[in-house]
CSV table of N, CA and C in Angstrom, one decimal:
chain,number,residue,atom,x,y,z
A,1,MET,N,17.5,-24.3,-7.7
A,1,MET,CA,18.2,-23.3,-8.1
A,1,MET,C,17.6,-22.5,-9.3
A,2,GLY,N,17.7,-21.2,-9.3
A,2,GLY,CA,17.1,-20.0,-10.3
A,2,GLY,C,17.9,-19.6,-11.4
A,3,LYS,N,17.5,-19.4,-12.5
A,3,LYS,CA,18.1,-19.0,-13.8
A,3,LYS,C,18.1,-17.1,-13.2
A,4,ILE,N,19.3,-16.7,-13.2
A,4,ILE,CA,19.7,-15.3,-13.0
A,4,ILE,C,20.6,-14.5,-14.3
A,5,LEU,N,19.8,-13.8,-14.8
A,5,LEU,CA,20.6,-13.0,-16.0
A,5,LEU,C,21.1,-11.7,-15.4
A,6,ILE,N,22.5,-11.0,-15.8
A,6,ILE,CA,22.7,-9.9,-15.3
A,6,ILE,C,23.5,-9.2,-16.7
A,7,ILE,N,22.6,-7.9,-16.8
A,7,ILE,CA,22.8,-7.1,-18.0
A,7,ILE,C,23.6,-6.2,-17.5
A,8,GLY,N,24.9,-5.9,-18.4
A,8,GLY,CA,25.6,-4.9,-17.8
A,8,GLY,C,27.2,-5.3,-18.2
A,9,SER,N,28.1,-4.5,-18.0
A,9,SER,CA,29.2,-4.9,-18.4
A,9,SER,C,30.4,-4.4,-16.9
A,10,SER,N,29.4,-3.6,-15.6
A,10,SER,CA,30.3,-3.1,-14.8
A,10,SER,C,30.6,-4.1,-14.0
A,11,TYR,N,32.1,-4.1,-13.8
A,11,TYR,CA,32.7,-4.9,-13.1
A,11,TYR,C,32.4,-5.3,-11.6
A,12,SER,N,31.8,-4.2,-10.9
A,12,SER,CA,31.6,-4.2,-9.3
A,12,SER,C,30.1,-4.6,-9.5
A,13,ILE,N,29.2,-4.3,-10.4
A,13,ILE,CA,28.0,-4.8,-10.4
A,13,ILE,C,28.0,-6.4,-10.5
A,14,LYS,N,28.7,-6.6,-11.6
A,14,LYS,CA,28.6,-8.2,-12.1
A,14,LYS,C,29.0,-9.2,-11.0
A,15,GLU,N,30.0,-8.6,-10.0
A,15,GLU,CA,30.7,-9.4,-9.1
A,15,GLU,C,29.9,-9.4,-7.9
A,16,THR,N,29.2,-8.3,-7.6
A,16,THR,CA,28.5,-8.1,-6.5
A,16,THR,C,27.3,-9.1,-6.3
A,17,PHE,N,26.5,-9.1,-7.8
A,17,PHE,CA,25.4,-10.1,-8.0
A,17,PHE,C,25.8,-11.1,-8.4
A,18,SER,N,26.7,-11.8,-8.8
A,18,SER,CA,27.1,-13.1,-8.9
A,18,SER,C,27.4,-13.3,-7.5
A,19,LYS,N,27.9,-12.8,-6.6
A,19,LYS,CA,28.0,-13.3,-5.2
A,19,LYS,C,26.9,-13.5,-4.3
A,20,LYS,N,25.7,-12.6,-4.5
A,20,LYS,CA,24.7,-12.6,-4.5
A,20,LYS,C,23.7,-13.7,-4.5
A,21,PHE,N,24.0,-14.0,-5.9
A,21,PHE,CA,23.3,-15.3,-6.6
A,21,PHE,C,24.3,-16.5,-7.0
A,22,SER,N,24.9,-16.8,-6.0
A,22,SER,CA,26.2,-18.0,-6.1
A,22,SER,C,25.7,-19.1,-6.1
A,23,SER,N,24.4,-19.5,-5.4
A,23,SER,CA,24.1,-20.9,-5.6
A,23,SER,C,23.0,-21.0,-6.7
A,24,ASP,N,22.8,-19.8,-7.7
A,24,ASP,CA,22.3,-20.1,-8.6
A,24,ASP,C,23.0,-20.2,-9.9
A,25,ASP,N,22.1,-20.3,-11.3
A,25,ASP,CA,22.8,-20.4,-12.3
A,25,ASP,C,22.7,-18.8,-13.0
A,26,VAL,N,23.6,-18.4,-13.0
A,26,VAL,CA,24.1,-16.8,-13.4
A,26,VAL,C,24.6,-16.9,-14.8
A,27,LYS,N,23.7,-16.1,-15.6
A,27,LYS,CA,24.6,-15.7,-17.0
A,27,LYS,C,24.6,-14.3,-17.0
A,28,PHE,N,25.7,-13.8,-17.7
A,28,PHE,CA,26.1,-12.5,-17.9
A,28,PHE,C,25.8,-12.0,-19.3
A,29,VAL,N,25.5,-11.0,-19.5
A,29,VAL,CA,25.4,-10.8,-21.2
A,29,VAL,C,25.9,-8.8,-20.9
A,30,LYS,N,26.2,-8.4,-22.3
A,30,LYS,CA,26.3,-6.9,-22.3
A,30,LYS,C,24.9,-6.1,-22.6
A,31,PHE,N,25.1,-5.1,-22.2
A,31,PHE,CA,23.8,-4.1,-22.0
A,31,PHE,C,23.6,-4.1,-23.8
A,32,ARG,N,24.5,-3.6,-24.3
A,32,ARG,CA,24.1,-3.5,-25.8
A,32,ARG,C,23.6,-4.6,-26.6
A,33,ASN,N,24.1,-5.9,-26.1
A,33,ASN,CA,24.0,-6.9,-27.0
A,33,ASN,C,22.4,-7.4,-27.0
A,34,ILE,N,21.9,-7.1,-25.5
A,34,ILE,CA,20.3,-7.5,-25.4
A,34,ILE,C,19.5,-6.4,-26.0
A,35,TRP,N,20.1,-5.2,-26.2
A,35,TRP,CA,19.3,-4.0,-26.6
A,35,TRP,C,19.1,-4.1,-27.9
A,36,GLU,N,20.2,-4.4,-28.6
A,36,GLU,CA,20.4,-4.7,-30.1
A,36,GLU,C,19.3,-6.0,-30.6
A,37,ASN,N,19.7,-7.2,-29.6
A,37,ASN,CA,18.9,-8.6,-30.2
A,37,ASN,C,17.7,-8.5,-29.6
A,38,ARG,N,17.2,-8.4,-28.5
A,38,ARG,CA,16.0,-8.3,-27.7
A,38,ARG,C,15.5,-9.9,-27.9
A,39,ASN,N,16.3,-10.9,-27.8
A,39,ASN,CA,15.9,-12.3,-27.9
A,39,ASN,C,16.7,-13.1,-26.7
A,40,ILE,N,15.9,-13.2,-25.4
A,40,ILE,CA,16.4,-13.8,-24.4
A,40,ILE,C,15.3,-14.8,-23.8
A,41,ASP,N,15.9,-15.8,-23.1
A,41,ASP,CA,15.1,-16.9,-22.6
A,41,ASP,C,14.5,-16.1,-21.3
A,42,PHE,N,13.6,-16.9,-20.8
A,42,PHE,CA,12.8,-16.4,-19.4
A,42,PHE,C,13.9,-16.8,-18.1
A,43,TYR,N,14.0,-15.8,-17.4
A,43,TYR,CA,14.8,-15.9,-16.2
A,43,TYR,C,14.0,-15.8,-15.0
A,44,ASP,N,14.5,-16.2,-14.1
A,44,ASP,CA,13.9,-15.9,-12.4
A,44,ASP,C,14.0,-14.6,-12.2
A,45,VAL,N,15.3,-14.0,-12.4
A,45,VAL,CA,15.6,-12.5,-11.8
A,45,VAL,C,16.5,-12.1,-12.8
A,46,ILE,N,16.0,-10.8,-13.2
A,46,ILE,CA,17.1,-10.2,-14.1
A,46,ILE,C,17.8,-8.8,-13.5
A,47,VAL,N,18.9,-8.8,-13.6
A,47,VAL,CA,19.6,-7.8,-13.1
A,47,VAL,C,20.0,-6.9,-14.2
A,48,LEU,N,19.4,-5.6,-14.3
A,48,LEU,CA,19.4,-4.7,-15.3
A,48,LEU,C,20.5,-3.2,-14.9
A,49,SER,N,21.9,-3.5,-15.6
A,49,SER,CA,22.6,-2.0,-15.3
A,49,SER,C,23.0,-1.8,-16.5
A,50,GLY,N,22.7,-0.5,-17.2
A,50,GLY,CA,23.4,0.0,-18.2
A,50,GLY,C,22.7,1.0,-18.9
A,51,TYR,N,23.0,1.6,-19.9
A,51,TYR,CA,22.5,2.7,-20.5
A,51,TYR,C,23.4,2.9,-22.0
A,52,HIS,N,23.1,3.7,-22.5
A,52,HIS,CA,23.9,3.9,-23.8
A,52,HIS,C,25.0,5.3,-23.6
A,53,HIS,N,26.0,5.4,-23.5
A,53,HIS,CA,26.8,6.5,-23.1
A,53,HIS,C,27.0,7.6,-23.9
A,54,ASN,N,26.4,7.3,-25.0
A,54,ASN,CA,26.3,8.5,-26.2
A,54,ASN,C,25.1,9.6,-25.5
A,55,ILE,N,24.4,9.1,-24.7
A,55,ILE,CA,23.4,10.3,-23.9
A,55,ILE,C,23.8,11.3,-23.2
A,56,LEU,N,25.5,11.2,-22.8
A,56,LEU,CA,26.1,12.0,-22.6
A,56,LEU,C,26.2,13.5,-23.3
A,57,LYS,N,25.9,13.4,-24.6
A,57,LYS,CA,25.9,14.2,-25.7
A,57,LYS,C,24.6,15.0,-26.1
A,58,TYR,N,23.4,14.3,-25.8
A,58,TYR,CA,22.1,14.5,-25.9
A,58,TYR,C,21.7,16.0,-24.8
A,59,ASN,N,20.7,16.7,-25.5
A,59,ASN,CA,20.2,17.8,-24.8
A,59,ASN,C,19.1,17.1,-23.7
A,60,PHE,N,18.4,17.7,-23.1
A,60,PHE,CA,17.2,17.3,-22.3
A,60,PHE,C,16.0,16.4,-22.9
A,61,ASP,N,15.9,17.1,-24.3
A,61,ASP,CA,14.7,16.4,-25.2
A,61,ASP,C,15.1,15.2,-25.8
A,62,GLY,N,16.6,15.0,-26.1
A,62,GLY,CA,16.8,14.0,-26.5
A,62,GLY,C,17.0,12.8,-25.4
A,63,ILE,N,17.3,13.2,-24.3
A,63,ILE,CA,17.5,12.4,-23.1
A,63,ILE,C,16.0,11.7,-22.9
A,64,ARG,N,15.0,12.7,-22.9
A,64,ARG,CA,13.7,12.1,-22.6
A,64,ARG,C,13.0,11.4,-23.6
A,65,ASP,N,13.6,11.5,-24.9
A,65,ASP,CA,13.2,10.6,-26.4
A,65,ASP,C,14.2,9.3,-25.9
A,66,TYR,N,15.2,9.3,-25.3
A,66,TYR,CA,15.9,7.9,-25.2
A,66,TYR,C,15.1,7.2,-23.7
A,67,ILE,N,14.6,8.1,-22.8
A,67,ILE,CA,14.1,7.2,-22.0
A,67,ILE,C,12.8,6.7,-22.3
A,68,ILE,N,11.8,7.1,-23.4
A,68,ILE,CA,11.0,6.3,-24.2
A,68,ILE,C,11.3,4.9,-24.5
A,69,SER,N,12.5,4.9,-25.3
A,69,SER,CA,12.9,4.0,-25.8
A,69,SER,C,13.4,2.9,-24.5
A,70,TYR,N,14.2,3.4,-23.8
A,70,TYR,CA,14.3,2.8,-22.4
A,70,TYR,C,13.4,1.9,-21.6
A,71,CYS,N,12.1,2.7,-21.6
A,71,CYS,CA,11.1,2.2,-21.1
A,71,CYS,C,10.4,1.1,-21.7
A,72,LYS,N,10.4,1.1,-23.1
A,72,LYS,CA,9.9,0.0,-24.2
A,72,LYS,C,10.9,-1.1,-23.6
A,73,PHE,N,12.3,-1.0,-23.6
A,73,PHE,CA,13.3,-2.0,-23.4
A,73,PHE,C,12.9,-2.7,-22.3
A,74,VAL,N,12.8,-1.8,-21.1
A,74,VAL,CA,12.5,-2.7,-19.9
A,74,VAL,C,11.1,-3.2,-20.0
A,75,SER,N,10.2,-2.9,-20.2
A,75,SER,CA,9.1,-3.4,-20.7
A,75,SER,C,9.2,-5.0,-21.4
A,76,TYR,N,10.1,-5.0,-22.2
A,76,TYR,CA,10.5,-6.2,-23.0
A,76,TYR,C,11.1,-7.3,-22.1
A,77,LEU,N,12.0,-6.8,-21.2
A,77,LEU,CA,12.6,-7.6,-20.3
A,77,LEU,C,11.5,-7.9,-19.2
A,78,GLU,N,10.4,-7.2,-18.9
A,78,GLU,CA,9.7,-7.2,-17.7
A,78,GLU,C,8.9,-8.7,-18.0
A,79,LYS,N,8.7,-8.8,-19.2
A,79,LYS,CA,7.9,-10.0,-19.6
A,79,LYS,C,8.8,-11.2,-19.7
A,80,LYS,N,10.2,-11.1,-19.6
A,80,LYS,CA,10.8,-12.5,-19.6
A,80,LYS,C,11.7,-12.6,-18.1
A,81,THR,N,10.9,-12.4,-17.0
A,81,THR,CA,11.2,-12.4,-15.9
A,81,THR,C,10.2,-12.3,-15.0
A,82,ASN,N,10.2,-13.1,-13.5
A,82,ASN,CA,9.7,-13.1,-12.6
A,82,ASN,C,9.8,-11.8,-11.8
A,83,PHE,N,11.1,-11.2,-11.8
A,83,PHE,CA,11.3,-10.4,-11.0
A,83,PHE,C,12.8,-9.5,-11.8
A,84,LEU,N,12.4,-8.0,-11.8
A,84,LEU,CA,13.4,-7.4,-12.6
A,84,LEU,C,14.2,-5.9,-11.5
A,85,LEU,N,15.2,-6.3,-11.7
A,85,LEU,CA,16.0,-5.2,-10.7
A,85,LEU,C,16.7,-4.3,-11.2
A,86,LEU,N,16.4,-2.9,-11.5
A,86,LEU,CA,16.8,-2.1,-12.2
A,86,LEU,C,17.8,-1.3,-11.2
A,87,VAL,N,19.2,-1.4,-11.4
A,87,VAL,CA,20.5,-0.7,-10.9
A,87,VAL,C,20.5,0.5,-11.5
A,88,SER,N,20.5,1.4,-10.5
A,88,SER,CA,20.3,3.2,-10.8
A,88,SER,C,21.3,4.2,-10.1
A,89,THR,N,22.0,5.0,-11.0
A,89,THR,CA,23.0,5.8,-10.2
A,89,THR,C,22.3,6.6,-9.4
A,90,HIS,N,22.9,6.4,-8.2
A,90,HIS,CA,22.3,7.2,-7.0
A,90,HIS,C,22.1,8.7,-7.6
A,91,VAL,N,21.0,9.1,-7.1
A,91,VAL,CA,20.4,10.5,-7.3
A,91,VAL,C,20.7,11.4,-6.3
A,92,PRO,N,21.2,12.4,-6.3
A,92,PRO,CA,21.5,13.4,-5.0
A,92,PRO,C,20.3,14.2,-4.9
A,93,LYS,N,20.1,14.8,-3.8
A,93,LYS,CA,18.6,15.4,-3.1
A,93,LYS,C,18.7,16.7,-3.7
A,94,LYS,N,19.9,17.5,-3.8
A,94,LYS,CA,19.8,18.8,-4.0
A,94,LYS,C,20.3,19.5,-5.5
A,95,VAL,N,21.3,19.4,-6.0
A,95,VAL,CA,21.5,19.4,-7.4
A,95,VAL,C,22.6,18.7,-7.7
A,96,SER,N,22.7,18.8,-9.4
A,96,SER,CA,23.2,18.0,-10.0
A,96,SER,C,23.5,18.2,-11.5
A,97,PHE,N,24.4,18.3,-12.1
A,97,PHE,CA,25.0,18.5,-13.5
A,97,PHE,C,25.0,17.7,-14.5
A,98,SER,N,24.7,16.5,-14.0
A,98,SER,CA,24.8,15.1,-14.7
A,98,SER,C,23.7,14.8,-15.4
A,99,ARG,N,24.0,14.5,-17.1
A,99,ARG,CA,23.0,14.1,-17.8
A,99,ARG,C,22.6,12.7,-17.6
A,100,VAL,N,23.2,11.7,-16.9
A,100,VAL,CA,23.2,10.4,-16.4
A,100,VAL,C,22.4,10.6,-15.1
A,101,VAL,N,22.5,11.3,-14.4
A,101,VAL,CA,21.7,11.5,-13.2
A,101,VAL,C,20.2,12.0,-13.5
A,102,TYR,N,20.2,12.9,-14.2
A,102,TYR,CA,18.9,13.4,-15.1
A,102,TYR,C,17.9,12.2,-15.9
A,103,PHE,N,18.8,11.1,-16.6
A,103,PHE,CA,18.2,10.2,-17.1
A,103,PHE,C,17.4,9.3,-16.2
A,104,TYR,N,18.6,9.0,-15.1
A,104,TYR,CA,18.0,8.1,-14.2
A,104,TYR,C,16.6,8.6,-13.2
A,105,LYS,N,16.6,10.1,-12.9
A,105,LYS,CA,15.6,10.6,-12.3
A,105,LYS,C,14.3,10.5,-13.0
A,106,ILE,N,14.4,10.8,-14.0
A,106,ILE,CA,13.2,10.7,-15.0
A,106,ILE,C,12.6,9.3,-15.2
A,107,LEU,N,13.6,8.4,-15.4
A,107,LEU,CA,13.2,7.0,-15.3
A,107,LEU,C,12.6,6.5,-14.3
A,108,GLN,N,13.4,6.9,-13.1
A,108,GLN,CA,12.8,6.2,-11.8
A,108,GLN,C,11.5,6.5,-11.3
A,109,GLY,N,11.1,7.7,-11.9
A,109,GLY,CA,9.8,8.6,-12.1
A,109,GLY,C,8.8,7.2,-12.7
A,110,LYS,N,9.3,7.2,-13.9
A,110,LYS,CA,8.4,6.0,-14.8
A,110,LYS,C,8.2,4.9,-14.3
A,111,LEU,N,9.3,4.2,-13.6
A,111,LEU,CA,9.0,2.6,-13.3
A,111,LEU,C,8.9,2.6,-11.8
A,112,ILE,N,9.0,3.4,-10.9
A,112,ILE,CA,9.1,3.3,-9.4
A,112,ILE,C,7.4,2.7,-9.0
A,113,HIS,N,6.6,2.8,-9.6
A,113,HIS,CA,5.3,2.2,-9.1
A,113,HIS,C,4.7,0.9,-9.9
A,114,ASN,N,6.1,0.1,-10.7
A,114,ASN,CA,5.7,-1.1,-11.3
A,114,ASN,C,5.8,-2.0,-10.2
A,115,ARG,N,5.1,-2.9,-9.7
A,115,ARG,CA,5.3,-3.9,-8.8
A,115,ARG,C,6.2,-5.0,-9.3
A,116,LYS,N,6.3,-5.2,-10.4
A,116,LYS,CA,7.4,-6.1,-11.1
A,116,LYS,C,8.8,-5.7,-11.0
A,117,ILE,N,9.2,-4.6,-10.9
A,117,ILE,CA,10.5,-3.9,-11.1
A,117,ILE,C,10.6,-3.4,-9.4
A,118,LYS,N,11.9,-3.5,-9.2
A,118,LYS,CA,12.3,-2.9,-8.2
A,118,LYS,C,13.7,-2.0,-8.4
A,119,ILE,N,13.8,-1.1,-8.2
A,119,ILE,CA,15.0,-0.1,-8.3
A,119,ILE,C,16.0,0.2,-7.1
A,120,ALA,N,17.1,-0.4,-7.4
A,120,ALA,CA,18.2,-0.5,-6.4
A,120,ALA,C,19.1,0.9,-6.9
A,121,THR,N,19.3,1.9,-6.0
A,121,THR,CA,20.2,2.9,-5.9
A,121,THR,C,21.1,3.1,-4.9
A,122,PHE,N,22.5,3.2,-4.9
A,122,PHE,CA,23.5,3.3,-4.2
A,122,PHE,C,24.7,4.0,-4.5
A,123,LYS,N,25.4,4.3,-3.8
A,123,LYS,CA,26.9,4.7,-4.4
A,123,LYS,C,27.7,3.8,-4.8
A,124,LYS,N,29.0,4.2,-5.1
A,124,LYS,CA,30.0,3.2,-5.5
A,124,LYS,C,30.2,2.3,-4.4
A,125,ILE,N,30.3,1.1,-5.4
A,125,ILE,CA,30.3,-0.3,-4.7
A,125,ILE,C,31.8,-0.5,-4.0
A,126,ILE,N,32.3,-0.7,-2.8
A,126,ILE,CA,33.8,-1.2,-2.7
A,126,ILE,C,33.5,-2.6,-1.8
A,127,ASP,N,34.3,-3.4,-2.5
A,127,ASP,CA,34.7,-4.9,-1.7
A,127,ASP,C,35.5,-4.7,-0.7
A,128,THR,N,35.7,-5.7,-0.1
A,128,THR,CA,36.6,-6.1,1.3
A,128,THR,C,38.1,-5.5,0.9
A,129,LYS,N,38.4,-5.9,-0.2
A,129,LYS,CA,39.8,-5.3,-0.9
A,129,LYS,C,40.1,-3.8,-0.6
A,130,LEU,N,39.2,-3.3,-1.4
A,130,LEU,CA,39.1,-1.9,-1.2
A,130,LEU,C,39.0,-0.9,0.0
A,131,LYS,N,37.9,-1.5,0.3
A,131,LYS,CA,37.5,-0.8,1.6
A,131,LYS,C,38.7,-0.3,2.8
A,132,ASN,N,39.8,-1.5,2.7
A,132,ASN,CA,41.1,-0.8,3.6
A,132,ASN,C,42.0,-0.4,2.9
A,133,SER,N,41.9,0.1,1.7
A,133,SER,CA,43.0,0.8,0.9
A,133,SER,C,43.3,2.2,1.4
A,134,PHE,N,44.1,2.6,1.1
A,134,PHE,CA,44.7,4.1,1.7
A,134,PHE,C,44.0,4.9,0.9
A,135,PHE,N,43.7,4.9,-0.5
A,135,PHE,CA,42.5,5.9,-1.1
A,135,PHE,C,41.3,6.0,-0.8
A,136,ILE,N,40.7,4.8,-0.4
A,136,ILE,CA,39.3,4.8,-0.1
A,136,ILE,C,39.0,5.3,1.1
A,137,LYS,N,40.1,5.2,2.0
A,137,LYS,CA,40.0,5.9,3.7
A,137,LYS,C,40.3,7.1,3.2
A,138,LEU,N,41.4,7.8,2.6
A,138,LEU,CA,41.5,9.1,2.5
A,138,LEU,C,40.3,9.6,1.7
A,139,LEU,N,39.5,9.1,1.0
A,139,LEU,CA,38.4,9.8,0.2
A,139,LEU,C,37.3,9.6,1.3
A,140,GLN,N,37.0,8.5,2.2
A,140,GLN,CA,36.3,8.6,3.0
A,140,GLN,C,36.2,9.7,4.6
A,141,ILE,N,37.5,10.2,4.6
A,141,ILE,CA,37.7,11.2,5.6
A,141,ILE,C,37.3,12.4,4.7
A,142,LEU,N,37.4,12.5,3.7
A,142,LEU,CA,37.0,13.8,2.9
A,142,LEU,C,35.5,14.0,2.8
A,143,GLY,N,34.6,12.8,3.2
A,143,GLY,CA,33.2,12.9,3.3
A,143,GLY,C,32.8,12.0,2.1
A,144,ILE,N,33.4,11.6,1.1
A,144,ILE,CA,33.1,10.6,0.2
A,144,ILE,C,32.3,9.4,0.7
A,145,LYS,N,31.0,8.9,0.0
A,145,LYS,CA,30.1,8.0,0.8
A,145,LYS,C,30.4,6.8,-0.3
A,146,PHE,N,30.7,5.4,0.1
A,146,PHE,CA,30.4,4.3,-0.7
A,146,PHE,C,29.5,3.3,0.0
A,147,THR,N,29.4,2.3,-0.8
A,147,THR,CA,28.3,1.3,-0.6
A,147,THR,C,29.2,-0.3,-0.2
A,148,ASP,N,29.0,-0.3,0.8
A,148,ASP,CA,29.8,-1.9,1.3
A,148,ASP,C,29.2,-2.9,0.5
A,149,GLN,N,30.0,-3.4,-0.3
A,149,GLN,CA,29.7,-5.0,-0.8
A,149,GLN,C,29.0,-5.6,-0.1
A,150,ASP,N,29.4,-5.9,0.8
A,150,ASP,CA,28.5,-7.4,1.6
A,150,ASP,C,27.3,-6.9,2.3
A,151,LYS,N,27.0,-5.6,2.5
A,151,LYS,CA,25.7,-5.0,2.8
A,151,LYS,C,24.7,-5.1,1.7
A,152,LEU,N,25.5,-4.6,0.4
A,152,LEU,CA,24.6,-4.5,-0.7
A,152,LEU,C,23.9,-6.2,-1.0
A,153,ILE,N,25.1,-7.1,-0.8
A,153,ILE,CA,24.5,-8.6,-0.9
A,153,ILE,C,23.6,-8.9,-0.3
A,154,ASN,N,24.0,-8.6,1.1
A,154,ASN,CA,23.1,-9.5,2.0
A,154,ASN,C,21.5,-8.6,2.7
A,155,PHE,N,21.5,-7.4,2.3
A,155,PHE,CA,20.4,-6.9,2.5
A,155,PHE,C,20.0,-5.7,1.2
A,156,THR,N,20.2,-6.6,0.1
A,156,THR,CA,19.7,-5.7,-1.1
A,156,THR,C,18.3,-4.7,-1.0
A,157,SER,N,17.5,-5.4,0.0
A,157,SER,CA,16.3,-4.5,-0.2
A,157,SER,C,16.4,-3.6,0.5
A,158,ASP,N,17.5,-3.1,1.3
A,158,ASP,CA,17.6,-1.6,2.2
A,158,ASP,C,18.2,-0.8,0.9
A,159,PHE,N,18.4,-1.3,-0.3
A,159,PHE,CA,19.0,-0.4,-1.2
A,159,PHE,C,17.8,-0.1,-2.5
A,160,TYR,N,16.6,-0.3,-2.0
A,160,TYR,CA,15.5,-0.4,-3.0
A,160,TYR,C,14.9,1.2,-2.7
A,161,LEU,N,14.7,1.7,-4.3
A,161,LEU,CA,14.2,3.1,-4.1
A,161,LEU,C,12.9,3.1,-3.5
A,162,ILE,N,12.4,4.3,-2.6
A,162,ILE,CA,11.1,4.1,-2.2
A,162,ILE,C,10.4,5.7,-2.6
A,163,LYS,N,11.6,6.5,-2.3
A,163,LYS,CA,11.1,7.9,-2.6
A,163,LYS,C,12.2,8.4,-3.7
A,164,ILE,N,11.8,9.4,-4.6
A,164,ILE,CA,12.3,9.6,-5.9
A,164,ILE,C,13.1,11.2,-5.2
A,165,SER,N,14.6,11.1,-5.4
A,165,SER,CA,15.1,12.5,-5.0
A,165,SER,C,14.6,13.5,-6.1
A,166,ASN,N,14.5,14.9,-5.9
A,166,ASN,CA,14.1,15.8,-6.8
A,166,ASN,C,15.3,17.0,-7.1
A,167,PRO,N,16.5,16.5,-7.5
A,167,PRO,CA,17.4,17.7,-7.4
A,167,PRO,C,17.3,18.8,-8.6
A,168,LYS,N,17.8,20.0,-8.4
A,168,LYS,CA,17.9,20.6,-9.6
A,168,LYS,C,18.9,20.5,-10.7
A,169,PHE,N,18.6,20.8,-11.8
A,169,PHE,CA,19.7,20.7,-13.0
A,169,PHE,C,20.0,21.7,-13.8
């Protein structure tokens, strides 16, 4: 039984990865608590999901400065685990107006070659209950894509980032 730390407050991330690691000792902690305290034990696996939402107000230079701080944070976490899984927002291939997408695109470029870190990227997770809802079916008809929770749990490596998208901002 391994020690697993899931960092972040996203319900779908916590639910998905707690199911993935159901036979392990799973602990949850909020992103901001770890960012501020940086005092954790060693874990077999750390799943990192989160960022400071105030980056939505930053200009591109401010986001780049934040990425430097974030990389230092990731470096700290990397020393506290055998395997770090960074959960990233899906970065589209063509165009984005999102500062969050810009943040993750630049961050991915800085971390993709680190052998101790894997970056998982996927669209909105839907579980079995949501999958069959009228609203989700309607969105799928309109061409909106989702990530099936069971597929993410059982085939996580299929979602590892191999090549970085390069959208225009």
